[in-house]
Short mmCIF file of C-alpha atoms in Angstrom, two decimals:
data_model
loop_
_atom_site.label_atom_id
_atom_site.label_comp_id
_atom_site.label_asym_id
_atom_site.label_seq_id
_atom_site.Cartn_x
_atom_site.Cartn_y
_atom_site.Cartn_z
CA MET A 95 -8.27 84.64 22.24
CA LYS A 96 -9.71 82.78 19.28
CA ASN A 97 -6.20 82.21 17.91
CA TYR A 98 -5.07 80.75 21.22
CA LEU A 99 -8.15 78.51 21.23
CA LYS A 100 -7.37 77.28 17.70
CA ILE A 101 -3.73 76.59 18.64
CA PHE A 102 -4.78 74.74 21.80
CA THR A 103 -7.34 72.67 19.85
CA SER A 104 -4.75 71.82 17.21
CA LEU A 105 -2.21 70.77 19.84
CA LEU A 106 -4.84 68.66 21.60
CA ILE A 107 -5.81 66.88 18.38
CA SER A 108 -2.14 66.29 17.55
CA ALA A 109 -1.54 64.85 21.01
CA ILE A 110 -4.52 62.52 20.67
CA ILE A 111 -3.31 61.34 17.24
CA MET A 112 0.23 60.75 18.57
CA ASN A 113 -1.13 58.79 21.53
CA ASN A 114 -3.18 56.62 19.17
CA VAL A 115 -0.14 55.98 16.93
CA GLU A 116 2.01 55.09 19.93
CA ALA A 117 -0.70 52.82 21.31
CA GLN A 118 -1.03 51.05 17.96
CA THR A 119 2.74 50.70 17.72
CA ARG A 120 2.93 49.26 21.24
CA THR A 121 0.09 46.88 20.39
CA LYS A 122 1.87 45.67 17.25
CA ILE A 123 5.14 45.20 19.07
CA LYS A 124 3.40 43.39 21.90
CA THR A 125 1.52 41.13 19.49
CA LYS A 126 4.73 40.23 17.70
CA SER A 127 6.61 39.54 20.89
CA ASP A 128 3.74 37.45 22.22
CA GLU A 129 3.82 35.02 19.27
CA PRO A 130 4.54 31.56 20.69
CA LYS A 131 8.04 30.36 19.86
CA PHE A 132 8.30 26.83 18.54
CA VAL A 133 9.73 24.47 21.14
CA GLU A 134 10.80 20.92 20.38
CA GLN A 135 8.81 18.26 22.22
CA ASN A 136 10.15 14.89 23.30
CA PHE A 137 8.20 11.86 22.16
CA GLY A 138 6.60 9.09 24.19
CA SER A 139 5.88 5.46 23.47
CA PRO A 140 2.43 4.60 24.88
CA ALA A 141 1.72 0.90 25.03
CA SER A 142 -1.74 1.40 23.54
CA VAL A 143 -4.16 4.11 22.48
CA ALA A 144 -5.75 3.82 25.94
CA ASP A 145 -2.64 5.50 27.33
CA VAL A 146 -3.11 8.56 25.11
CA ALA A 147 -4.67 11.23 27.29
CA ASP A 148 -6.43 13.50 24.81
CA ILE A 149 -8.15 11.34 22.19
CA ALA A 150 -11.67 9.99 22.61
CA ASP A 151 -12.92 6.80 21.01
CA SER A 152 -15.51 8.94 19.22
CA SER A 153 -12.77 10.84 17.37
CA LEU A 154 -12.46 10.23 13.63
CA ALA A 155 -8.74 9.66 14.13
CA TYR A 156 -9.11 7.22 17.03
CA ASN A 157 -8.79 3.99 15.05
CA SER A 158 -5.91 5.40 13.02
CA VAL A 159 -4.02 6.46 16.13
CA LYS A 160 -4.70 3.02 17.63
CA ASN A 161 -3.42 1.22 14.52
CA LEU A 162 -0.28 3.34 14.33
CA ILE A 163 0.56 2.95 18.01
CA ASP A 164 0.04 -0.82 17.71
CA LYS A 165 2.58 -0.78 14.86
CA LYS A 166 5.06 1.19 17.02
CA VAL A 167 4.72 4.36 14.96
CA THR A 168 5.77 7.42 16.98
CA LEU A 169 2.94 9.91 17.31
CA ALA A 170 2.38 10.82 20.96
CA TYR A 171 4.46 13.22 22.98
CA GLU A 172 6.30 12.45 26.18
CA ASP A 173 3.27 13.48 28.25
CA ASN A 174 1.16 10.94 26.27
CA SER A 175 -0.76 13.70 24.51
CA PHE A 176 -1.67 13.56 20.82
CA ARG A 177 -2.91 17.14 20.20
CA GLY A 178 -4.91 16.24 17.13
CA ASN A 179 -6.16 19.76 16.43
CA GLU A 180 -2.65 21.18 16.09
CA PRO A 181 -0.96 21.30 12.68
CA ILE A 182 1.47 18.54 11.77
CA ARG A 183 4.93 20.07 11.72
CA ARG A 184 7.99 18.93 9.85
CA GLY A 185 9.77 17.65 12.94
CA ASP A 186 6.87 15.48 14.09
CA PHE A 187 6.22 14.39 10.51
CA ILE A 188 9.69 12.96 9.88
CA VAL A 189 9.72 11.15 13.24
CA ALA A 190 6.37 9.51 12.47
CA LEU A 191 7.36 8.77 8.86
CA ASN A 192 10.68 7.21 9.85
CA SER A 193 9.03 4.93 12.42
CA ALA A 194 6.35 3.96 9.87
CA ILE A 195 9.03 2.95 7.36
CA ASP A 196 10.76 0.94 10.10
CA ALA A 197 7.45 -0.86 10.75
CA VAL A 198 7.27 -1.84 7.08
CA LYS A 199 10.90 -2.92 6.93
CA LYS A 200 10.44 -5.04 10.06
CA VAL A 201 7.67 -7.01 8.36
CA GLU A 202 9.68 -7.30 5.15
CA THR A 203 12.81 -8.47 6.98
CA GLU A 204 10.91 -11.06 9.00
CA HIS A 205 9.41 -12.54 5.83
CA GLY A 206 12.41 -12.17 3.55
CA ILE A 207 11.00 -9.54 1.21
CA THR A 208 13.71 -7.66 -0.68
CA SER A 209 13.59 -4.21 -2.24
CA SER A 210 12.90 -5.81 -5.63
CA ASP A 211 9.70 -7.32 -4.24
CA ASN A 212 8.05 -4.04 -3.23
CA SER A 213 7.46 -0.50 -4.37
CA MET A 214 9.05 1.39 -1.47
CA ALA A 215 10.53 4.46 -3.12
CA VAL A 216 14.18 5.29 -2.45
CA GLY A 217 16.51 7.89 -3.83
CA ALA A 218 20.08 9.05 -3.53
CA VAL A 219 21.52 8.95 -0.03
CA SER A 220 21.98 12.38 1.50
CA THR A 221 23.27 13.58 4.83
CA VAL A 222 21.92 15.74 7.60
CA GLU A 223 24.17 18.42 8.99
CA GLU A 224 23.43 19.54 12.53
CA LYS A 225 24.83 23.00 11.85
CA GLY A 226 25.67 24.51 8.49
CA GLY A 227 27.48 21.67 6.78
CA GLY A 228 27.90 20.62 3.19
CA THR A 229 25.80 21.63 0.23
CA ASN A 230 24.04 18.25 0.24
CA GLY A 231 23.10 18.53 3.90
CA LEU A 232 19.78 19.46 5.45
CA THR A 233 20.44 22.29 7.87
CA GLY A 234 18.47 24.07 10.57
CA PHE A 235 18.83 21.72 13.53
CA GLN A 236 19.49 22.74 17.10
CA ASP A 237 22.18 20.99 19.09
CA GLY A 238 20.81 17.67 20.32
CA SER A 239 17.60 18.05 18.31
CA VAL A 240 15.02 15.32 18.98
CA TYR A 241 14.40 15.24 15.23
CA TYR A 242 18.00 14.72 14.17
CA PRO A 243 18.10 10.88 14.44
CA ALA A 244 14.91 10.51 12.37
CA ALA A 245 16.13 12.95 9.73
CA GLN A 246 19.49 11.19 9.50
CA SER A 247 17.76 7.81 9.27
CA LEU A 248 15.50 8.99 6.44
CA MET A 249 18.45 10.38 4.52
CA GLN A 250 20.36 7.11 4.94
CA LYS A 251 17.33 5.22 3.67
CA GLY A 252 17.37 7.47 0.61
CA VAL A 253 13.89 8.85 1.30
CA ASN A 254 13.15 11.95 -0.72
CA LEU A 255 11.51 14.76 1.25
CA SER A 256 9.79 17.56 -0.65
CA PHE A 257 11.33 20.20 1.62
CA GLU A 258 14.89 18.95 1.00
CA LYS A 259 15.21 21.44 -1.84
CA SER A 260 15.32 24.36 0.59
CA LYS A 261 18.14 22.65 2.54
CA ILE A 262 16.70 24.23 5.69
CA PHE A 263 14.73 21.87 7.86
CA ASN A 264 12.65 24.33 9.92
CA PRO A 265 11.15 21.63 12.19
CA GLY A 266 8.38 23.92 13.43
CA SER A 267 7.02 24.69 9.97
CA PRO A 268 3.45 23.38 9.49
CA MET A 269 2.97 21.06 6.52
CA SER A 270 0.25 21.40 3.93
CA GLU A 271 -1.88 18.47 2.81
CA LYS A 272 -0.25 18.64 -0.61
CA GLU A 273 3.22 18.35 0.89
CA VAL A 274 2.25 15.43 3.13
CA TYR A 275 0.55 13.47 0.37
CA GLU A 276 3.42 14.05 -2.04
CA ILE A 277 5.84 12.43 0.38
CA LEU A 278 3.48 9.58 1.26
CA ASN A 279 3.06 8.92 -2.44
CA ASN A 280 6.81 9.05 -2.99
CA VAL A 281 7.60 6.69 -0.11
CA PHE A 282 4.66 4.27 -0.01
CA GLY A 283 3.15 4.76 -3.45
CA TYR A 284 0.03 6.02 -1.69
CA SER A 285 -2.35 8.45 -3.35
CA THR A 286 -5.79 9.66 -2.37
CA ALA A 287 -8.60 11.68 -3.86
CA GLY A 288 -9.31 13.21 -0.47
CA MET A 289 -6.52 15.75 -0.62
CA ASN A 290 -7.42 19.42 -0.33
CA PRO A 291 -4.73 21.21 -2.39
CA TYR A 292 -5.85 24.57 -1.02
CA ALA A 293 -5.39 23.65 2.64
CA THR A 294 -2.49 25.62 4.07
CA THR A 295 -1.90 23.11 6.86
CA MET A 296 -2.82 19.54 7.75
CA SER A 297 -3.95 18.75 11.27
CA ARG A 298 -2.28 16.01 13.28
CA SER A 299 -5.57 14.09 13.31
CA LYS A 300 -5.86 14.10 9.53
CA PHE A 301 -2.18 13.24 9.23
CA ALA A 302 -2.69 10.21 11.49
CA MET A 303 -5.53 9.02 9.25
CA ALA A 304 -3.49 9.60 6.07
CA LEU A 305 -0.40 7.85 7.45
CA ASP A 306 -2.48 4.92 8.73
CA ASN A 307 -4.08 4.51 5.30
CA ALA A 308 -0.71 4.73 3.54
CA LEU A 309 0.94 2.28 5.93
CA SER A 310 -1.99 -0.16 5.84
CA THR A 311 -2.04 -0.09 2.03
CA LYS A 312 1.70 -0.76 1.87
CA LEU A 313 1.50 -3.61 4.38
CA GLN A 314 -1.42 -5.14 2.48
CA GLN A 315 0.78 -5.17 -0.61
CA ASP A 316 3.59 -6.75 1.38
CA TYR A 317 1.31 -9.39 2.88
CA ALA A 318 0.03 -10.20 -0.61
CA ILE A 319 3.66 -10.77 -1.66
CA ILE A 320 4.24 -12.83 1.49
CA ASP A 321 1.14 -14.96 0.75
CA GLN A 322 2.34 -15.49 -2.81
CA LYS A 323 5.81 -16.47 -1.61
CA ASN A 324 4.31 -18.81 0.99
CA ALA A 325 2.08 -20.39 -1.66
CA GLU A 326 5.08 -20.87 -3.96
CA ALA A 327 7.10 -22.28 -1.07
CA GLU A 328 4.26 -24.68 -0.24
CA GLN A 329 4.10 -25.79 -3.86
CA ASP A 330 7.85 -26.36 -3.84
CA ARG A 331 7.55 -28.28 -0.54
CA GLN A 332 4.80 -30.48 -1.92
CA ALA A 333 6.75 -31.08 -5.13
CA GLU A 334 9.83 -32.00 -3.12
CA GLN A 335 7.78 -34.29 -0.89
CA GLN A 336 6.27 -36.00 -3.94
CA SER A 337 9.74 -36.41 -5.41
CA LEU A 338 11.02 -37.95 -2.18
CA GLN A 339 8.04 -40.28 -2.03
CA ALA A 340 8.67 -41.33 -5.62
CA GLN A 341 12.32 -41.96 -4.82
CA MET A 342 11.39 -44.01 -1.76
CA GLN A 343 8.87 -46.01 -3.76
CA GLN A 344 11.47 -46.61 -6.46
CA GLN A 345 14.01 -47.74 -3.86
CA GLU A 346 11.46 -50.05 -2.26
CA GLN A 347 10.61 -51.51 -5.64
CA MET A 348 14.28 -52.00 -6.44
CA LYS A 349 14.74 -53.69 -3.07
CA ARG A 350 11.79 -55.96 -3.71
CA ASP A 351 13.07 -56.73 -7.20
CA SER A 352 16.50 -57.48 -5.78
CA LEU A 353 15.06 -59.79 -3.11
CA ASN A 354 12.90 -61.48 -5.69
CA SER A 355 15.90 -62.01 -7.97
CA ALA A 356 17.91 -63.46 -5.09
CA TYR A 357 15.05 -65.73 -4.14
CA GLN A 358 14.68 -66.93 -7.72
CA ALA A 359 18.43 -67.54 -7.96
CA GLU A 360 18.35 -69.49 -4.69
CA GLN A 361 15.43 -71.59 -5.90
CA MET A 362 17.19 -72.32 -9.14
CA ALA A 363 20.30 -73.38 -7.23
CA ILE A 364 18.22 -75.68 -5.03
CA GLU A 365 16.50 -77.20 -8.02
CA LYS A 366 19.82 -77.67 -9.78
CA LYS A 367 21.28 -79.33 -6.72
CA ALA A 368 18.29 -81.60 -6.46
CA GLN A 369 18.63 -82.59 -10.11
CA GLU A 370 22.32 -83.33 -9.63
CA ASN A 371 21.59 -85.50 -6.62
CA LEU A 372 18.89 -87.33 -8.55
CA SER A 373 21.25 -87.89 -11.43
CA LYS A 374 23.92 -89.33 -9.11
CA LYS A 375 21.41 -91.73 -7.59
CA LYS A 376 20.41 -92.99 -11.00
CA LYS A 377 24.02 -93.59 -11.95
CA GLY A 378 24.63 -95.41 -8.70
CA LYS A 379 21.94 -97.95 -9.45
#
């Protein structure tokens, strides 16, 4: 009887252990299957920060989001959400970066600033391959990816991205602060002491503040160049105006001198004629 009891107890313990193992296995499998899959989000173009649904004016990123939207930088999603607490992912990053560069180039084009006038970093032109593709391509895009145009545009601009080395885009991969600041430094020449090199990811709110600072710094440099060019152009205009005035004064003086010479010649002719007439009268007497 005791032996049967021992066998029964052993079997019961074994069954309990097996149930626990199976339960843990099911839990692990369930947890893995429940991990949210990254889904591409379409982007919106709110007219102002007031149209963004989920950012309060008390937020630290509010002014930065406002500045970027005013400059037509793409940040918000199609539903006009910003989602500042979420990590900035590669796909969203390159869309925002590309539109920020376009904002700079728009100002530079309007004011005639060339690449030699500014410090915008460029590199060798690469290509983006939607699937597979050449060894110089950046792969990992889905068909019709919302990120593809921005990635292609950046490559055509010669912008160097730190994750190009892997050749795989992985648009859902979160970006670290170090990675973000490296690219902002490479593109805009922007550096900051506020970087946390140990942060595994950067939030969208902090990214908005970093991009706004980088873009504002670059535009300040451009406007300084524009002011200098305008000052030089004004100096040239004034110098040209002074030269024209001097030429006009010289022409007026020459005209006066010419009229004076003609008048003097006419007076001399009159006097000569008068003397001749007087001489004839004297001879006639």
